[in-house]
Amino acid sequence: MYGSERAGDDAERTAFRKSEKKYKLYYENNPKSSKKKKQPKQVDLSEVLDFKFISELFNQKGELPPGVVHVNCGFERSVFGLENRPGFYFIPGAVTLDEQCKWIRESLANFPQPPNRTNHNVIYGTISNLFAAAKECKIFVEEERSNNDLDSDSSGSVSNGDCGRWTFHEEDIARSRGKTCKLVPASVLLRKLRWSTLGLQFNWSNQNYDVSLPHKKIPDALCQLAKRMAAPAMPVGEEFLPEAAIVNYFGSGDTLGGHLDDMEADWSKPIVSMSFGCKAIFLLGGKSREDEPLAMFLRSGDVVLMAGEARECFHGVPRIFTDEENAEITPLESQFSDEDDRCFLNYIRTSRININIRQVF
């Protein structure tokens, strides 16, 4: 993400990039323990805002740390803002545990389904039933175009529009073709899933929404949840209209660099961002990368709203915590205890999912 790191680079980095580097996951460089599990370097988290603690303190004593305000809006949960970031709202623990599990399942099993687009489209074309294939330990096989049909035991094929097509096969069939074909385990593709899109599709090449691209509407239940969560940031008398969503998937070491979400027509309407899975650090900067960002923890069930001036603020995710001590997913583990949920549990133990929903027009 940062390229080579030469001496003196610190002077050239922006304040935002310095904070990204501060919190990013790095490992101890100890050649003697190369055969042991790599140990992450310790990071100072003393300056990271903890809205779970802030909420508990406010509910018990009515106290708030400097710079944090309580938003009186009649919402069902405590809503907090920042004095120097108007339009930013943080709702700790806003999404119930049952809802978290529902949207984790949907994000893995259904949201990457065509015609929704994912980061895999460019290389592999559309992929159907990726999560099911990973669960069944299937292998994705690329075969050169020919007049011969693929074996009938494949579970579906997709075309990448180029020189070949990809097909899911049972492992033994896939390995027998491995000398002449490219093989990718479905589990690897699932771990390399970085984003999927719902509703109106965003065209990454043109950096705009393309209403001509085929798409499914955002599920009604997710729309209703987003409308409910958006209420504290909405102009009086207006209702949030969910039209597009991007689902981001994070594994250990993954980051989301500092950026702006500025492709929507009306910035007075919030982006509704919901977190699921492992705890993360979120950076909220200012209108320039030179503005030093505030760091805060994001836990499963937390909701962030960014509207108005906050839409002009750089933000990103430099770190997720996947270790047992810091991930804080014990409640999710208890909910995913059935055998049928084991694949969801194995994934979310080392991952974070973020659903952010927008009103485009």
CSV table of C-alpha atoms in Angstrom, one decimal:
chain,number,residue,atom,x,y,z
A,1,MET,CA,0.0,0.0,0.0
A,2,TYR,CA,2.8,2.4,0.8
A,3,GLY,CA,5.5,1.1,-1.6
A,4,SER,CA,9.1,1.1,-0.5
A,5,GLU,CA,9.9,2.8,2.8
A,6,ARG,CA,13.1,4.7,2.5
A,7,ALA,CA,14.7,6.8,5.2
A,8,GLY,CA,13.2,10.3,5.3
A,9,ASP,CA,9.9,9.2,3.9
A,10,ASP,CA,8.2,10.3,7.2
A,11,ALA,CA,8.7,13.9,6.2
A,12,GLU,CA,6.9,13.3,3.0
A,13,ARG,CA,3.9,11.4,4.3
A,14,THR,CA,0.6,13.2,5.0
A,15,ALA,CA,-0.8,13.2,8.5
A,16,PHE,CA,-3.4,10.7,7.3
A,17,ARG,CA,-0.8,8.3,6.0
A,18,LYS,CA,1.3,8.5,9.1
A,19,SER,CA,-1.8,7.4,11.1
A,20,GLU,CA,-2.4,4.6,8.7
A,21,LYS,CA,1.1,3.4,9.2
A,22,LYS,CA,0.9,3.8,13.0
A,23,TYR,CA,-2.1,1.4,13.3
A,24,LYS,CA,-1.4,-1.0,10.4
A,25,LEU,CA,-0.6,-4.6,11.2
A,26,TYR,CA,3.2,-5.4,11.2
A,27,TYR,CA,4.9,-8.5,12.4
A,28,GLU,CA,8.0,-8.9,14.6
A,29,ASN,CA,11.1,-9.6,12.5
A,30,ASN,CA,12.8,-12.3,14.4
A,31,PRO,CA,14.6,-14.9,12.2
A,32,LYS,CA,15.1,-17.2,15.1
A,33,SER,CA,11.4,-17.7,15.5
A,34,SER,CA,10.7,-18.1,11.7
A,35,LYS,CA,9.2,-21.6,12.3
A,36,LYS,CA,6.9,-20.3,15.0
A,37,LYS,CA,3.7,-18.3,14.4
A,38,LYS,CA,4.5,-14.7,13.5
A,39,GLN,CA,3.8,-12.3,16.3
A,40,PRO,CA,2.2,-8.9,15.5
A,41,LYS,CA,4.1,-5.9,16.7
A,42,GLN,CA,2.6,-4.0,19.6
A,43,VAL,CA,0.8,-0.8,18.8
A,44,ASP,CA,-0.2,2.0,21.2
A,45,LEU,CA,-4.0,2.2,21.3
A,46,SER,CA,-4.3,4.7,24.0
A,47,GLU,CA,-5.5,7.5,21.7
A,48,VAL,CA,-8.2,5.4,20.0
A,49,LEU,CA,-11.7,6.5,20.8
A,50,ASP,CA,-13.8,3.7,22.3
A,51,PHE,CA,-17.5,4.5,21.9
A,52,LYS,CA,-18.6,1.4,23.7
A,53,PHE,CA,-16.8,2.7,26.8
A,54,ILE,CA,-18.0,6.2,26.1
A,55,SER,CA,-21.6,5.0,25.9
A,56,GLU,CA,-21.3,3.0,29.1
A,57,LEU,CA,-19.8,6.0,30.9
A,58,PHE,CA,-22.5,8.3,29.6
A,59,ASN,CA,-25.3,6.0,30.6
A,60,GLN,CA,-23.9,5.5,34.1
A,61,LYS,CA,-22.7,9.0,34.9
A,62,GLY,CA,-23.7,11.3,32.2
A,63,GLU,CA,-20.1,12.1,31.4
A,64,LEU,CA,-18.4,12.5,28.0
A,65,PRO,CA,-14.7,12.9,27.0
A,66,PRO,CA,-13.7,16.2,25.5
A,67,GLY,CA,-14.8,16.7,21.9
A,68,VAL,CA,-17.5,14.1,22.0
A,69,VAL,CA,-21.2,15.1,22.1
A,70,HIS,CA,-24.4,13.2,22.8
A,71,VAL,CA,-27.0,13.7,20.0
A,72,ASN,CA,-30.5,14.2,21.3
A,73,CYS,CA,-32.6,12.9,18.4
A,74,GLY,CA,-35.1,10.5,20.0
A,75,PHE,CA,-33.3,7.5,18.6
A,76,GLU,CA,-33.7,4.0,20.2
A,77,ARG,CA,-29.9,3.9,21.1
A,78,SER,CA,-27.4,6.5,22.3
A,79,VAL,CA,-26.0,8.5,19.4
A,80,PHE,CA,-22.7,10.4,19.6
A,81,GLY,CA,-21.0,13.0,17.5
A,82,LEU,CA,-17.8,14.9,17.4
A,83,GLU,CA,-17.6,18.7,17.9
A,84,ASN,CA,-15.1,19.3,15.1
A,85,ARG,CA,-16.7,16.8,12.6
A,86,PRO,CA,-20.3,18.0,12.0
A,87,GLY,CA,-22.4,15.4,10.1
A,88,PHE,CA,-20.6,12.4,11.7
A,89,TYR,CA,-22.6,10.1,13.9
A,90,PHE,CA,-21.6,7.0,15.8
A,91,ILE,CA,-24.2,4.5,17.1
A,92,PRO,CA,-22.5,1.8,19.2
A,93,GLY,CA,-24.1,-1.6,19.2
A,94,ALA,CA,-27.0,-0.4,17.0
A,95,VAL,CA,-27.5,-3.7,15.1
A,96,THR,CA,-28.9,-6.6,17.2
A,97,LEU,CA,-27.0,-9.8,17.4
A,98,ASP,CA,-29.7,-11.7,15.4
A,99,GLU,CA,-29.5,-9.0,12.7
A,100,GLN,CA,-25.7,-9.2,12.7
A,101,CYS,CA,-25.8,-12.9,12.0
A,102,LYS,CA,-28.5,-12.5,9.3
A,103,TRP,CA,-26.4,-10.0,7.4
A,104,ILE,CA,-23.2,-11.9,7.8
A,105,ARG,CA,-24.9,-14.9,6.2
A,106,GLU,CA,-26.4,-12.8,3.4
A,107,SER,CA,-23.1,-11.0,2.7
A,108,LEU,CA,-21.3,-14.3,2.2
A,109,ALA,CA,-24.0,-16.5,0.6
A,110,ASN,CA,-26.2,-14.2,-1.4
A,111,PHE,CA,-24.7,-10.7,-1.9
A,112,PRO,CA,-21.8,-11.8,-4.2
A,113,GLN,CA,-24.3,-13.6,-6.5
A,114,PRO,CA,-24.8,-12.4,-10.1
A,115,PRO,CA,-25.9,-9.9,-11.4
A,116,ASN,CA,-24.2,-8.2,-8.4
A,117,ARG,CA,-20.6,-7.4,-9.2
A,118,THR,CA,-17.5,-8.3,-7.2
A,119,ASN,CA,-13.8,-7.7,-7.5
A,120,HIS,CA,-13.5,-11.2,-9.1
A,121,ASN,CA,-15.5,-10.1,-12.2
A,122,VAL,CA,-12.5,-8.7,-14.0
A,123,ILE,CA,-10.5,-11.9,-13.9
A,124,TYR,CA,-13.0,-14.7,-13.6
A,125,GLY,CA,-16.3,-13.2,-14.9
A,126,THR,CA,-19.4,-13.8,-12.9
A,127,ILE,CA,-19.2,-16.5,-10.3
A,128,SER,CA,-22.3,-18.2,-9.0
A,129,ASN,CA,-22.5,-20.0,-5.6
A,130,LEU,CA,-19.0,-19.1,-4.4
A,131,PHE,CA,-19.7,-19.6,-0.7
A,132,ALA,CA,-21.4,-23.0,-1.3
A,133,ALA,CA,-18.5,-24.1,-3.5
A,134,ALA,CA,-16.0,-23.1,-0.8
A,135,LYS,CA,-18.1,-25.0,1.8
A,136,GLU,CA,-18.0,-28.1,-0.3
A,137,CYS,CA,-14.2,-27.7,-0.9
A,138,LYS,CA,-14.6,-27.4,-4.7
A,139,ILE,CA,-11.9,-26.2,-7.1
A,140,PHE,CA,-12.4,-23.5,-9.8
A,141,VAL,CA,-10.9,-24.8,-13.1
A,142,GLU,CA,-10.0,-22.7,-16.1
A,143,GLU,CA,-10.2,-24.6,-19.4
A,144,GLU,CA,-9.4,-23.5,-22.9
A,145,ARG,CA,-12.3,-23.2,-25.2
A,146,SER,CA,-13.0,-26.3,-27.2
A,147,ASN,CA,-15.8,-28.2,-28.9
A,148,ASN,CA,-15.9,-30.7,-26.1
A,149,ASP,CA,-18.4,-30.3,-23.3
A,150,LEU,CA,-17.2,-30.3,-19.7
A,151,ASP,CA,-18.0,-33.3,-17.6
A,152,SER,CA,-21.5,-33.3,-16.3
A,153,ASP,CA,-20.3,-33.4,-12.7
A,154,SER,CA,-19.4,-29.7,-12.7
A,155,SER,CA,-21.5,-27.5,-10.5
A,156,GLY,CA,-21.7,-24.6,-12.9
A,157,SER,CA,-19.5,-22.6,-15.2
A,158,VAL,CA,-18.9,-19.0,-16.0
A,159,SER,CA,-17.2,-17.3,-18.9
A,160,ASN,CA,-14.6,-14.5,-18.4
A,161,GLY,CA,-15.3,-13.3,-22.0
A,162,ASP,CA,-11.7,-14.0,-23.0
A,163,CYS,CA,-9.8,-17.2,-23.8
A,164,GLY,CA,-11.4,-19.7,-21.5
A,165,ARG,CA,-14.2,-20.5,-19.0
A,166,TRP,CA,-14.1,-21.4,-15.4
A,167,THR,CA,-16.0,-24.3,-13.8
A,168,PHE,CA,-16.4,-25.6,-10.3
A,169,HIS,CA,-15.3,-29.3,-9.9
A,170,GLU,CA,-14.9,-31.8,-7.2
A,171,GLU,CA,-11.3,-31.8,-6.0
A,172,ASP,CA,-10.3,-35.1,-7.5
A,173,ILE,CA,-11.7,-34.2,-10.9
A,174,ALA,CA,-9.9,-30.8,-10.8
A,175,ARG,CA,-6.6,-32.3,-9.8
A,176,SER,CA,-6.7,-34.7,-12.6
A,177,ARG,CA,-6.9,-31.8,-15.0
A,178,GLY,CA,-4.3,-29.7,-13.2
A,179,LYS,CA,-1.4,-30.3,-15.7
A,180,THR,CA,-3.3,-28.5,-18.5
A,181,CYS,CA,-5.6,-26.1,-16.6
A,182,LYS,CA,-5.4,-23.4,-14.0
A,183,LEU,CA,-6.8,-24.3,-10.6
A,184,VAL,CA,-8.0,-22.1,-7.8
A,185,PRO,CA,-9.7,-23.5,-4.7
A,186,ALA,CA,-13.1,-21.9,-4.0
A,187,SER,CA,-11.9,-21.3,-0.5
A,188,VAL,CA,-9.1,-19.1,-1.8
A,189,LEU,CA,-11.5,-17.1,-4.0
A,190,LEU,CA,-13.7,-16.6,-1.0
A,191,ARG,CA,-10.8,-15.3,1.1
A,192,LYS,CA,-9.8,-13.0,-1.8
A,193,LEU,CA,-13.3,-11.5,-2.1
A,194,ARG,CA,-12.9,-7.8,-1.3
A,195,TRP,CA,-16.2,-6.2,-2.3
A,196,SER,CA,-19.6,-6.8,-3.8
A,197,THR,CA,-22.2,-4.3,-4.9
A,198,LEU,CA,-26.0,-4.2,-4.3
A,199,GLY,CA,-28.7,-2.2,-5.9
A,200,LEU,CA,-27.4,0.3,-8.5
A,201,GLN,CA,-24.0,-0.9,-9.7
A,202,PHE,CA,-20.9,1.3,-9.4
A,203,ASN,CA,-18.7,1.4,-12.5
A,204,TRP,CA,-15.2,1.4,-11.2
A,205,SER,CA,-13.7,2.2,-14.6
A,206,ASN,CA,-15.7,5.4,-15.1
A,207,GLN,CA,-16.0,6.2,-11.4
A,208,ASN,CA,-19.8,6.6,-11.5
A,209,TYR,CA,-23.1,4.8,-11.1
A,210,ASP,CA,-24.2,3.0,-14.3
A,211,VAL,CA,-27.9,2.5,-14.2
A,212,SER,CA,-27.7,0.4,-17.4
A,213,LEU,CA,-25.8,-2.4,-15.6
A,214,PRO,CA,-28.1,-5.3,-14.6
A,215,HIS,CA,-28.7,-5.4,-10.8
A,216,LYS,CA,-31.0,-6.6,-8.1
A,217,LYS,CA,-32.6,-4.2,-5.7
A,218,ILE,CA,-31.3,-4.0,-2.2
A,219,PRO,CA,-33.2,-6.5,0.0
A,220,ASP,CA,-36.2,-4.9,1.6
A,221,ALA,CA,-35.2,-5.9,5.1
A,222,LEU,CA,-31.8,-4.3,4.6
A,223,CYS,CA,-33.5,-1.1,3.2
A,224,GLN,CA,-35.7,-0.9,6.3
A,225,LEU,CA,-32.7,-1.4,8.6
A,226,ALA,CA,-30.8,1.4,6.8
A,227,LYS,CA,-33.7,3.8,6.9
A,228,ARG,CA,-34.0,3.2,10.6
A,229,MET,CA,-30.3,3.7,11.2
A,230,ALA,CA,-30.1,6.8,9.0
A,231,ALA,CA,-32.8,8.7,10.9
A,232,PRO,CA,-30.4,10.7,13.3
A,233,ALA,CA,-28.6,12.2,10.2
A,234,MET,CA,-31.5,12.9,8.0
A,235,PRO,CA,-32.9,16.4,7.3
A,236,VAL,CA,-36.2,17.1,9.1
A,237,GLY,CA,-39.2,15.6,7.3
A,238,GLU,CA,-37.1,13.5,4.9
A,239,GLU,CA,-36.7,9.8,4.6
A,240,PHE,CA,-33.5,8.0,3.5
A,241,LEU,CA,-33.9,6.1,0.2
A,242,PRO,CA,-31.4,3.3,-0.1
A,243,GLU,CA,-30.4,2.8,-3.7
A,244,ALA,CA,-26.9,1.3,-3.7
A,245,ALA,CA,-24.6,-0.5,-1.3
A,246,ILE,CA,-21.1,-1.7,-1.3
A,247,VAL,CA,-20.1,-4.7,0.9
A,248,ASN,CA,-16.4,-4.7,1.9
A,249,TYR,CA,-14.7,-7.9,3.1
A,250,PHE,CA,-11.6,-7.7,5.3
A,251,GLY,CA,-9.2,-10.4,6.3
A,252,SER,CA,-6.1,-10.2,8.6
A,253,GLY,CA,-3.8,-7.6,7.3
A,254,ASP,CA,-6.3,-6.0,4.9
A,255,THR,CA,-6.8,-2.3,4.9
A,256,LEU,CA,-9.0,0.4,3.3
A,257,GLY,CA,-6.9,3.4,2.4
A,258,GLY,CA,-7.9,6.9,3.1
A,259,HIS,CA,-10.6,8.1,0.6
A,260,LEU,CA,-13.7,10.1,0.1
A,261,ASP,CA,-17.2,8.8,-0.8
A,262,ASP,CA,-18.2,11.6,-3.1
A,263,MET,CA,-19.9,10.0,-6.1
A,264,GLU,CA,-23.5,10.5,-4.9
A,265,ALA,CA,-25.5,13.6,-6.0
A,266,ASP,CA,-26.8,14.8,-2.6
A,267,TRP,CA,-24.2,14.8,0.3
A,268,SER,CA,-26.9,16.0,2.8
A,269,LYS,CA,-28.0,12.3,2.8
A,270,PRO,CA,-25.9,10.1,4.9
A,271,ILE,CA,-23.8,7.0,4.1
A,272,VAL,CA,-25.0,4.3,6.4
A,273,SER,CA,-22.1,2.1,7.4
A,274,MET,CA,-22.6,-1.1,9.4
A,275,SER,CA,-19.9,-3.3,10.8
A,276,PHE,CA,-20.0,-7.0,11.4
A,277,GLY,CA,-17.3,-9.4,12.6
A,278,CYS,CA,-13.9,-8.7,14.0
A,279,LYS,CA,-13.1,-5.3,15.7
A,280,ALA,CA,-11.4,-2.7,13.5
A,281,ILE,CA,-9.8,0.7,13.8
A,282,PHE,CA,-11.5,3.5,11.8
A,283,LEU,CA,-9.7,6.7,10.9
A,284,LEU,CA,-11.7,9.9,10.4
A,285,GLY,CA,-9.7,12.8,9.0
A,286,GLY,CA,-10.6,16.2,7.7
A,287,LYS,CA,-11.0,17.7,4.2
A,288,SER,CA,-7.3,17.4,3.5
A,289,ARG,CA,-5.0,14.4,4.0
A,290,GLU,CA,-2.8,16.8,5.9
A,291,ASP,CA,-5.5,17.0,8.7
A,292,GLU,CA,-4.6,14.6,11.5
A,293,PRO,CA,-7.3,11.9,11.7
A,294,LEU,CA,-9.1,10.7,14.8
A,295,ALA,CA,-8.9,6.9,15.4
A,296,MET,CA,-11.8,4.9,16.8
A,297,PHE,CA,-12.7,1.3,17.4
A,298,LEU,CA,-15.5,-0.3,15.2
A,299,ARG,CA,-17.1,-3.4,16.7
A,300,SER,CA,-19.6,-5.8,15.3
A,301,GLY,CA,-23.0,-4.1,15.3
A,302,ASP,CA,-21.7,-0.5,15.3
A,303,VAL,CA,-23.2,2.0,12.8
A,304,VAL,CA,-21.5,5.1,11.5
A,305,LEU,CA,-23.3,7.8,9.6
A,306,MET,CA,-21.6,10.4,7.5
A,307,ALA,CA,-23.6,13.3,6.0
A,308,GLY,CA,-23.1,16.9,5.1
A,309,GLU,CA,-19.6,18.2,5.9
A,310,ALA,CA,-18.5,14.8,7.1
A,311,ARG,CA,-18.9,13.5,3.5
A,312,GLU,CA,-15.9,15.7,2.7
A,313,CYS,CA,-13.7,14.0,5.3
A,314,PHE,CA,-11.1,11.5,4.4
A,315,HIS,CA,-11.6,8.2,6.1
A,316,GLY,CA,-10.3,4.6,6.1
A,317,VAL,CA,-9.6,1.4,7.9
A,318,PRO,CA,-5.9,0.6,8.7
A,319,ARG,CA,-6.4,-2.4,10.9
A,320,ILE,CA,-8.7,-5.2,11.9
A,321,PHE,CA,-8.0,-7.4,14.9
A,322,THR,CA,-8.3,-11.2,14.3
A,323,ASP,CA,-6.6,-12.4,17.4
A,324,GLU,CA,-8.8,-14.0,20.1
A,325,GLU,CA,-7.9,-11.3,22.7
A,326,ASN,CA,-8.9,-8.3,20.6
A,327,ALA,CA,-11.4,-9.5,17.9
A,328,GLU,CA,-14.3,-9.4,20.4
A,329,ILE,CA,-16.6,-11.8,18.5
A,330,THR,CA,-17.6,-14.1,21.4
A,331,PRO,CA,-21.3,-13.2,21.1
A,332,LEU,CA,-21.2,-14.1,17.4
A,333,GLU,CA,-19.4,-17.4,18.1
A,334,SER,CA,-22.2,-18.4,20.4
A,335,GLN,CA,-24.8,-17.6,17.7
A,336,PHE,CA,-23.0,-19.6,15.0
A,337,SER,CA,-22.8,-22.7,17.1
A,338,ASP,CA,-24.8,-25.0,14.9
A,339,GLU,CA,-23.0,-27.4,12.5
A,340,ASP,CA,-24.7,-25.7,9.5
A,341,ASP,CA,-23.2,-22.4,10.6
A,342,ARG,CA,-19.6,-23.7,10.9
A,343,CYS,CA,-18.5,-22.2,7.6
A,344,PHE,CA,-19.8,-18.8,8.6
A,345,LEU,CA,-18.1,-19.1,12.0
A,346,ASN,CA,-14.8,-20.1,10.5
A,347,TYR,CA,-14.9,-17.1,8.2
A,348,ILE,CA,-16.0,-14.4,10.6
A,349,ARG,CA,-13.5,-15.5,13.3
A,350,THR,CA,-10.7,-13.9,11.2
A,351,SER,CA,-12.7,-11.4,9.1
A,352,ARG,CA,-14.7,-8.2,9.1
A,353,ILE,CA,-17.7,-7.3,6.8
A,354,ASN,CA,-18.8,-3.7,6.3
A,355,ILE,CA,-22.1,-2.8,4.5
A,356,ASN,CA,-22.3,0.8,3.5
A,357,ILE,CA,-25.6,2.0,1.9
A,358,ARG,CA,-26.1,5.2,-0.1
A,359,GLN,CA,-28.9,7.3,-1.6
A,360,VAL,CA,-27.5,8.0,-5.0
A,361,PHE,CA,-29.9,10.5,-6.5
